[in-house]
Tab-separated table of C-alpha atoms in Angstrom:
chain	number	residue	atom	x	y	z
A	1	UNK	CA	110.424	34.418	265.889
A	2	UNK	CA	108.510	34.662	269.172
A	3	UNK	CA	110.862	35.982	271.842
A	4	UNK	CA	109.562	33.497	274.422
A	5	UNK	CA	111.390	30.494	273.014
A	6	UNK	CA	110.357	27.206	274.623
A	7	UNK	CA	113.593	25.285	275.133
A	8	UNK	CA	112.109	22.637	277.458
A	9	UNK	CA	113.050	19.734	275.212
A	10	UNK	CA	116.636	20.919	274.728
A	11	UNK	CA	117.012	21.434	278.485
A	12	UNK	CA	115.629	17.976	279.238
A	13	UNK	CA	118.160	16.350	276.918
A	14	UNK	CA	120.997	18.218	278.618
A	15	UNK	CA	119.796	17.022	282.023
A	16	UNK	CA	118.824	20.525	283.126
A	17	UNK	CA	115.764	21.314	285.222
A	18	UNK	CA	112.486	21.699	283.318
A	19	UNK	CA	109.060	23.017	284.318
A	20	UNK	CA	107.401	19.886	282.912
A	21	UNK	CA	108.145	16.795	280.840
A	22	UNK	CA	108.450	17.872	277.193
A	23	UNK	CA	106.094	16.283	274.689
A	24	UNK	CA	105.913	15.867	270.925
A	25	UNK	CA	104.339	13.223	268.702
A	26	UNK	CA	105.906	11.299	265.869
A	27	UNK	CA	103.888	12.024	262.713
A	28	UNK	CA	102.242	14.926	264.530
A	29	UNK	CA	102.419	16.935	261.297
A	30	UNK	CA	99.611	15.831	259.027
A	31	UNK	CA	97.920	12.451	259.213
A	32	UNK	CA	95.004	13.164	261.536
A	33	UNK	CA	94.514	16.898	260.984
A	34	UNK	CA	91.508	17.953	258.869
A	35	UNK	CA	93.457	20.927	257.488
A	36	UNK	CA	96.129	18.548	256.235
A	37	UNK	CA	93.646	16.125	254.739
A	38	UNK	CA	92.138	18.977	252.780
A	39	UNK	CA	95.584	19.854	251.406
A	40	UNK	CA	96.160	16.222	250.457
A	41	UNK	CA	93.129	16.386	248.173
A	42	UNK	CA	95.202	18.749	246.024
A	43	UNK	CA	98.814	17.847	246.751
A	44	UNK	CA	100.965	14.733	247.195
A	45	UNK	CA	103.503	14.466	250.023
A	46	UNK	CA	106.321	15.377	247.654
A	47	UNK	CA	104.235	18.298	246.299
A	48	UNK	CA	103.871	19.726	249.810
A	49	UNK	CA	107.528	19.296	250.734
A	50	UNK	CA	108.568	21.087	247.537
A	51	UNK	CA	106.631	24.224	248.575
A	52	UNK	CA	108.378	25.746	251.612
A	53	UNK	CA	105.536	27.984	252.782
A	54	UNK	CA	103.033	25.144	252.558
A	55	UNK	CA	105.413	22.689	254.193
A	56	UNK	CA	106.162	25.151	256.999
A	57	UNK	CA	102.427	25.566	257.573
A	58	UNK	CA	101.936	21.790	257.880
A	59	UNK	CA	104.958	21.510	260.208
A	60	UNK	CA	103.823	24.318	262.526
A	61	UNK	CA	100.122	23.426	262.629
A	62	UNK	CA	100.365	20.736	265.357
A	63	UNK	CA	102.535	22.989	267.536
A	64	UNK	CA	99.765	25.578	267.449
A	65	UNK	CA	96.988	23.021	267.908
A	66	UNK	CA	98.532	20.733	270.526
A	67	UNK	CA	101.024	23.029	272.307
A	68	UNK	CA	103.865	20.534	271.825
A	69	UNK	CA	107.402	21.325	272.945
A	70	UNK	CA	108.949	20.643	269.523
A	71	UNK	CA	108.054	20.676	265.847
A	72	UNK	CA	109.103	17.873	263.527
A	73	UNK	CA	109.830	18.782	259.932
A	74	UNK	CA	107.159	17.507	257.570
A	75	UNK	CA	108.871	15.293	255.028
A	76	UNK	CA	109.612	11.639	254.397
A	77	UNK	CA	112.723	9.541	254.974
A	78	UNK	CA	112.684	8.926	251.201
A	79	UNK	CA	113.247	12.635	250.464
A	80	UNK	CA	117.055	12.490	249.954
A	81	UNK	CA	117.052	9.258	247.936
A	82	UNK	CA	115.966	10.835	244.652
A	83	UNK	CA	119.051	13.038	244.794
A	84	UNK	CA	121.370	10.023	244.745
A	85	UNK	CA	119.590	8.324	241.854
A	86	UNK	CA	116.845	6.245	243.483
A	87	UNK	CA	113.605	6.307	241.479
A	88	UNK	CA	111.143	6.474	244.372
A	89	UNK	CA	107.494	7.406	244.496
A	90	UNK	CA	105.133	7.515	247.491
A	91	UNK	CA	101.997	5.629	246.476
A	92	UNK	CA	98.792	6.076	248.464
A	93	UNK	CA	97.912	3.025	250.513
A	94	UNK	CA	101.264	1.381	249.770
A	95	UNK	CA	104.092	3.712	250.773
A	96	UNK	CA	107.456	4.171	249.042
A	97	UNK	CA	107.801	2.247	245.790
A	98	UNK	CA	111.219	2.045	244.100
A	99	UNK	CA	111.458	1.101	240.443
A	100	UNK	CA	115.251	0.589	240.338
A	101	UNK	CA	116.009	-1.620	243.383
A	102	UNK	CA	119.543	-2.447	244.463
A	103	UNK	CA	120.574	-5.941	243.348
A	104	UNK	CA	124.379	-5.933	243.100
A	105	UNK	CA	127.572	-4.028	243.838
A	106	UNK	CA	127.460	-2.052	240.589
A	107	UNK	CA	124.009	-0.700	241.575
A	108	UNK	CA	125.499	0.749	244.748
A	109	UNK	CA	128.470	2.190	242.857
A	110	UNK	CA	126.045	3.920	240.481
A	111	UNK	CA	124.490	5.905	243.338
A	112	UNK	CA	125.447	9.568	243.422
A	113	UNK	CA	126.144	11.944	246.301
A	114	UNK	CA	123.722	14.452	247.735
A	115	UNK	CA	124.342	18.186	247.779
A	116	UNK	CA	121.519	19.569	249.957
A	117	UNK	CA	121.684	23.116	248.550
A	118	UNK	CA	121.499	21.791	245.001
A	119	UNK	CA	119.231	18.781	245.471
A	120	UNK	CA	116.821	19.635	248.305
A	121	UNK	CA	116.818	23.459	248.568
A	122	UNK	CA	113.097	23.366	249.397
A	123	UNK	CA	113.867	21.420	252.594
A	124	UNK	CA	116.439	23.995	253.660
A	125	UNK	CA	114.115	26.887	252.768
A	126	UNK	CA	111.336	25.336	254.860
A	127	UNK	CA	113.671	24.974	257.850
A	128	UNK	CA	114.814	28.588	257.559
A	129	UNK	CA	111.243	29.838	257.325
A	130	UNK	CA	110.304	27.943	260.461
A	131	UNK	CA	113.320	28.634	262.644
A	132	UNK	CA	113.865	32.271	261.698
A	133	UNK	CA	110.290	33.490	261.544
A	134	UNK	CA	107.641	31.102	262.819
A	135	UNK	CA	108.514	28.640	265.575
A	136	UNK	CA	108.992	29.256	269.291
A	137	UNK	CA	109.977	25.613	269.904
A	138	UNK	CA	112.930	23.566	268.624
A	139	UNK	CA	112.640	22.080	265.138
A	140	UNK	CA	113.476	18.399	264.781
A	141	UNK	CA	115.019	17.439	261.464
A	142	UNK	CA	115.456	13.798	260.602
A	143	UNK	CA	116.904	11.141	258.393
A	144	UNK	CA	116.382	7.444	257.833
A	145	UNK	CA	119.048	5.044	259.098
A	146	UNK	CA	120.992	2.912	256.598
A	147	UNK	CA	119.217	-0.384	257.328
A	148	UNK	CA	115.729	1.081	257.028
A	149	UNK	CA	116.552	2.991	253.841
A	150	UNK	CA	118.309	-0.060	252.397
A	151	UNK	CA	115.290	-2.245	253.130
A	152	UNK	CA	113.175	-0.131	250.776
A	153	UNK	CA	115.952	0.157	248.206
A	154	UNK	CA	116.525	-3.610	248.052
A	155	UNK	CA	112.921	-4.809	248.436
A	156	UNK	CA	111.578	-2.143	246.046
A	157	UNK	CA	109.007	-1.054	248.605
A	158	UNK	CA	107.606	-1.922	252.045
A	159	UNK	CA	108.190	-5.459	253.303
A	160	UNK	CA	106.940	-7.626	256.155
A	161	UNK	CA	109.897	-9.982	256.386
A	162	UNK	CA	112.838	-8.250	254.605
A	163	UNK	CA	113.894	-11.494	252.948
A	164	UNK	CA	115.695	-9.849	250.013
A	165	UNK	CA	117.406	-7.383	252.346
A	166	UNK	CA	118.648	-10.091	254.691
A	167	UNK	CA	119.642	-12.303	251.766
A	168	UNK	CA	121.960	-9.594	250.463
A	169	UNK	CA	123.305	-8.933	253.948
A	170	UNK	CA	124.129	-12.598	254.539
A	171	UNK	CA	125.318	-13.543	251.053
A	172	UNK	CA	127.051	-10.432	249.656
A	173	UNK	CA	128.875	-8.572	252.409
A	174	UNK	CA	130.861	-6.408	249.990
A	175	UNK	CA	127.692	-4.963	248.463
A	176	UNK	CA	126.002	-4.724	251.857
A	177	UNK	CA	128.760	-2.798	253.615
A	178	UNK	CA	129.267	-0.526	250.618
A	179	UNK	CA	125.552	0.312	250.677
A	180	UNK	CA	125.599	0.927	254.439
A	181	UNK	CA	128.604	3.220	254.083
A	182	UNK	CA	127.056	5.093	251.155
A	183	UNK	CA	123.810	5.691	253.038
A	184	UNK	CA	125.624	6.750	256.219
A	185	UNK	CA	127.627	9.327	254.238
A	186	UNK	CA	124.461	10.539	252.501
A	187	UNK	CA	122.657	10.990	255.818
A	188	UNK	CA	125.538	12.903	257.403
A	189	UNK	CA	125.630	15.330	254.466
A	190	UNK	CA	121.840	15.616	254.364
A	191	UNK	CA	121.625	16.286	258.100
A	192	UNK	CA	124.428	18.843	257.912
A	193	UNK	CA	122.305	20.788	255.435
A	194	UNK	CA	119.344	20.649	257.815
A	195	UNK	CA	121.398	21.771	260.805
A	196	UNK	CA	123.046	24.619	258.908
A	197	UNK	CA	119.573	25.769	257.867
A	198	UNK	CA	118.462	25.860	261.505
A	199	UNK	CA	117.285	22.419	262.730
A	200	UNK	CA	118.102	22.129	266.443
A	201	UNK	CA	117.723	18.362	266.907
A	202	UNK	CA	117.928	15.321	264.661
A	203	UNK	CA	115.971	12.098	264.938
A	204	UNK	CA	117.307	9.031	263.154
A	205	UNK	CA	114.521	6.677	262.146
A	206	UNK	CA	115.692	3.078	262.054
A	207	UNK	CA	112.104	1.973	261.899
A	208	UNK	CA	112.600	-1.598	260.680
A	209	UNK	CA	115.961	-2.632	262.145
A	210	UNK	CA	114.149	-4.654	264.818
A	211	UNK	CA	113.934	-7.368	262.136
A	212	UNK	CA	117.553	-8.242	263.010
A	213	UNK	CA	118.864	-10.029	266.085
A	214	UNK	CA	121.480	-8.343	268.241
A	215	UNK	CA	124.463	-10.300	266.916
A	216	UNK	CA	123.607	-9.420	263.315
A	217	UNK	CA	122.942	-5.796	264.301
A	218	UNK	CA	126.319	-5.506	265.993
A	219	UNK	CA	128.154	-6.974	262.988
A	220	UNK	CA	126.230	-5.667	259.987
A	221	UNK	CA	124.762	-2.376	261.246
A	222	UNK	CA	126.489	-0.963	264.306
A	223	UNK	CA	129.749	0.113	262.593
A	224	UNK	CA	127.944	2.320	260.071
A	225	UNK	CA	125.666	3.674	262.835
A	226	UNK	CA	128.685	4.625	264.936
A	227	UNK	CA	130.108	6.450	261.931
A	228	UNK	CA	126.809	8.125	261.084
A	229	UNK	CA	125.889	9.222	264.616
A	230	UNK	CA	129.431	10.500	265.261
A	231	UNK	CA	129.284	12.480	262.024
A	232	UNK	CA	125.977	14.069	263.026
A	233	UNK	CA	127.073	14.690	266.617
A	234	UNK	CA	130.063	16.610	265.271
A	235	UNK	CA	127.565	19.227	264.091
A	236	UNK	CA	126.873	20.101	267.728
A	237	UNK	CA	123.236	19.048	268.044
A	238	UNK	CA	121.426	16.323	270.037
A	239	UNK	CA	120.614	13.050	268.283
A	240	UNK	CA	117.568	10.837	268.916
A	241	UNK	CA	117.457	7.230	267.673
A	242	UNK	CA	114.174	5.396	267.245
A	243	UNK	CA	113.115	2.009	265.920
A	244	UNK	CA	110.069	-0.245	266.130
A	245	UNK	CA	110.215	-3.681	267.731
A	246	UNK	CA	113.854	-3.128	268.602
A	247	UNK	CA	113.790	-3.578	272.374
A	248	UNK	CA	116.364	-6.372	272.107
A	249	UNK	CA	118.837	-3.846	270.674
A	250	UNK	CA	118.715	-1.474	273.652
A	251	UNK	CA	122.190	-2.460	274.898
A	252	UNK	CA	123.713	-1.879	271.459
A	253	UNK	CA	121.931	1.474	271.144
A	254	UNK	CA	123.044	2.526	274.610
A	255	UNK	CA	126.647	2.178	273.359
A	256	UNK	CA	126.085	4.507	270.392
A	257	UNK	CA	126.922	8.213	270.855
A	258	UNK	CA	123.234	9.191	270.747
A	259	UNK	CA	121.650	11.571	273.270
A	260	UNK	CA	118.118	10.171	273.321
A	261	UNK	CA	116.962	6.563	272.981
A	262	UNK	CA	113.433	6.280	271.620
A	263	UNK	CA	111.336	3.347	272.854
A	264	UNK	CA	108.291	1.816	271.259
A	265	UNK	CA	105.496	0.556	273.558
A	266	UNK	CA	106.884	-2.968	273.960
A	267	UNK	CA	109.442	-1.951	276.596
A	268	UNK	CA	108.584	0.327	279.510
A	269	UNK	CA	110.690	3.270	280.620
A	270	UNK	CA	111.319	1.390	283.862
A	271	UNK	CA	112.517	-1.742	282.055
A	272	UNK	CA	114.974	0.320	280.001
A	273	UNK	CA	116.241	1.966	283.207
A	274	UNK	CA	116.698	-1.444	284.804
A	275	UNK	CA	118.730	-2.514	281.760
A	276	UNK	CA	121.199	0.218	282.614
A	277	UNK	CA	120.136	2.873	280.101
A	278	UNK	CA	121.337	6.220	281.386
A	279	UNK	CA	120.577	8.291	278.290
A	280	UNK	CA	117.435	10.386	278.002
A	281	UNK	CA	114.506	8.145	277.060
A	282	UNK	CA	111.759	9.095	274.651
A	283	UNK	CA	108.322	7.480	274.501
A	284	UNK	CA	106.259	5.497	274.668
A	285	UNK	CA	102.441	5.309	274.675
A	286	UNK	CA	101.028	2.762	272.239
A	287	UNK	CA	99.385	5.015	269.609
A	288	UNK	CA	96.408	2.644	269.453
A	289	UNK	CA	95.467	3.749	272.973
A	290	UNK	CA	94.664	7.202	271.568
A	291	UNK	CA	91.553	5.593	270.060
A	292	UNK	CA	90.335	4.493	273.525
A	293	UNK	CA	88.150	6.478	275.983
A	294	UNK	CA	89.938	9.260	277.846
A	295	UNK	CA	89.931	7.428	281.203
A	296	UNK	CA	91.866	4.584	279.552
A	297	UNK	CA	94.341	7.019	277.976
A	298	UNK	CA	94.893	8.796	281.293
A	299	UNK	CA	95.424	5.513	283.138
A	300	UNK	CA	98.110	4.543	280.613
A	301	UNK	CA	99.780	7.947	280.636
A	302	UNK	CA	100.418	8.122	284.380
A	303	UNK	CA	102.829	5.159	284.740
A	304	UNK	CA	104.823	6.286	281.696
A	305	UNK	CA	105.183	9.785	283.144
A	306	UNK	CA	105.939	8.482	286.652
A	307	UNK	CA	108.644	6.176	285.301
A	308	UNK	CA	110.000	8.984	283.150
A	309	UNK	CA	110.361	11.260	286.157
A	310	UNK	CA	112.152	8.475	288.046
A	311	UNK	CA	114.557	7.742	285.173
A	312	UNK	CA	118.004	9.142	285.913
A	313	UNK	CA	118.626	10.327	282.370
A	314	UNK	CA	115.475	12.376	281.861
A	315	UNK	CA	112.375	11.782	279.744
A	316	UNK	CA	110.664	13.144	276.643
A	317	UNK	CA	107.071	12.002	276.233
A	318	UNK	CA	106.093	10.618	272.842
A	319	UNK	CA	104.206	7.740	271.328
A	320	UNK	CA	105.696	4.328	270.660
A	321	UNK	CA	105.232	4.965	266.936
A	322	UNK	CA	103.523	7.567	264.746
A	323	UNK	CA	100.048	9.089	265.044
A	324	UNK	CA	97.324	7.172	263.194
A	325	UNK	CA	95.093	9.055	260.734
A	326	UNK	CA	92.059	7.990	262.822
A	327	UNK	CA	93.225	9.833	265.958
A	328	UNK	CA	91.195	12.922	266.788
A	329	UNK	CA	93.319	16.101	266.978
A	330	UNK	CA	91.587	17.162	270.206
A	331	UNK	CA	92.816	13.947	271.850
A	332	UNK	CA	96.426	14.809	271.015
A	333	UNK	CA	95.914	18.292	272.437
A	334	UNK	CA	94.443	16.829	275.592
A	335	UNK	CA	97.336	14.367	275.959
A	336	UNK	CA	99.906	17.161	275.623
A	337	UNK	CA	98.052	19.249	278.215
A	338	UNK	CA	97.832	16.296	280.599
A	339	UNK	CA	101.577	15.583	280.262
A	340	UNK	CA	102.375	19.216	281.007
A	341	UNK	CA	99.984	19.441	283.979
A	342	UNK	CA	100.773	16.051	285.513
A	343	UNK	CA	104.553	16.557	285.438
A	344	UNK	CA	104.592	20.269	286.321
A	345	UNK	CA	106.757	21.259	289.257
A	346	UNK	CA	104.234	22.660	291.676
C-alpha cells in the first residue's frame, strides 16, 4: 500500500481537523466509466464481483481517476442474499429479480445463515487485495438495510409503491419481525466479514425506507436497525446510513448509533442542522445536476460546501443518490477537485 495514506474521511468523521472536505460518490465504481462499460460487454455484475482482481480494479479506478477520499467496494446489496437461499438475478434494465419471493412465515424460517468465508470468499479476497496492496484511501464496505432488502424479497423485484411489502408489514407482524431480525443478523455477520478483511467504514443502504412514515418506521423498522447498527458498531468502525426520500425520518435516524447521516438532495445540510442533527452529514448534490453546464454545477456546489463547513458535526461531500451512467467521468473529477480546492484551509 502507498505509505501516504489519505485518512481525511476518517478524520472528518471523528471530528478532527482536515485539510479539505472529503469527497466520494455513491456508485462511483462503474456506471459512467468507459473502462467499466467495456468490461460489462463481457461480464455481468456478479461475474465481476466473483473475480477479485477484476473487482478490485473496478473499485480502485474512480479513486485514480477522480482523486476521491474513499473507495467504495464494487458489489450489489443483493450479494449476500444468495448465500441464505434467495434465488436472485440482476437483470439488465430491470434490476434484482427474485424467483422465490417471501410470502409467509415458513419462507422466512427456510432462509439460511451466511458464513462470509464460505459463501462470499471473493468479496473478502477483493477487500484484502485493495486494503493490503492497492488503496491509499479508506475502503467503504456496505450492506443493504432490512427494509430495503425485504422489499425486493417480498415484491420479487423493484417496486414503485411497495404494496406487497407494506401489506405483509401491516397484516402479518410475526412474519415481518422475523424477517427483519433475520436480515439484521445476516448483515451483521456479512459486515463482520468485510471488516475483518480490511474495510474501514460501512455504509448501510436503506434506499427505499422513505416509503414509510415516521410512526411506522419507529415501530416496524427502528428496533431492528438499532440492533443492526449496534452490532456493526461493536466491530469498531464508523457507520454511515443513507436512504432516498427519507428526510422525514431524520429525527429517528439521529437517534440511531450511526456516525454519519447521509442526505439526499431534498433536504439541505442547513435544514438538517436546524433540525438538531449533530452527527456528521454526508451529501448531497442532486446527481442530475452533473448533466448541467459547469457554471450551474459550481453554483450548486458552493452552498452545500458552505453549509457543510458551518455544520457542527462535520461534512462529507457526496451526491444525493448514485452516479448516473450518462455522467461524464471528467465532470466527476472536476467536482472532486473543486470540493478539495474550495474547502481547503488556506
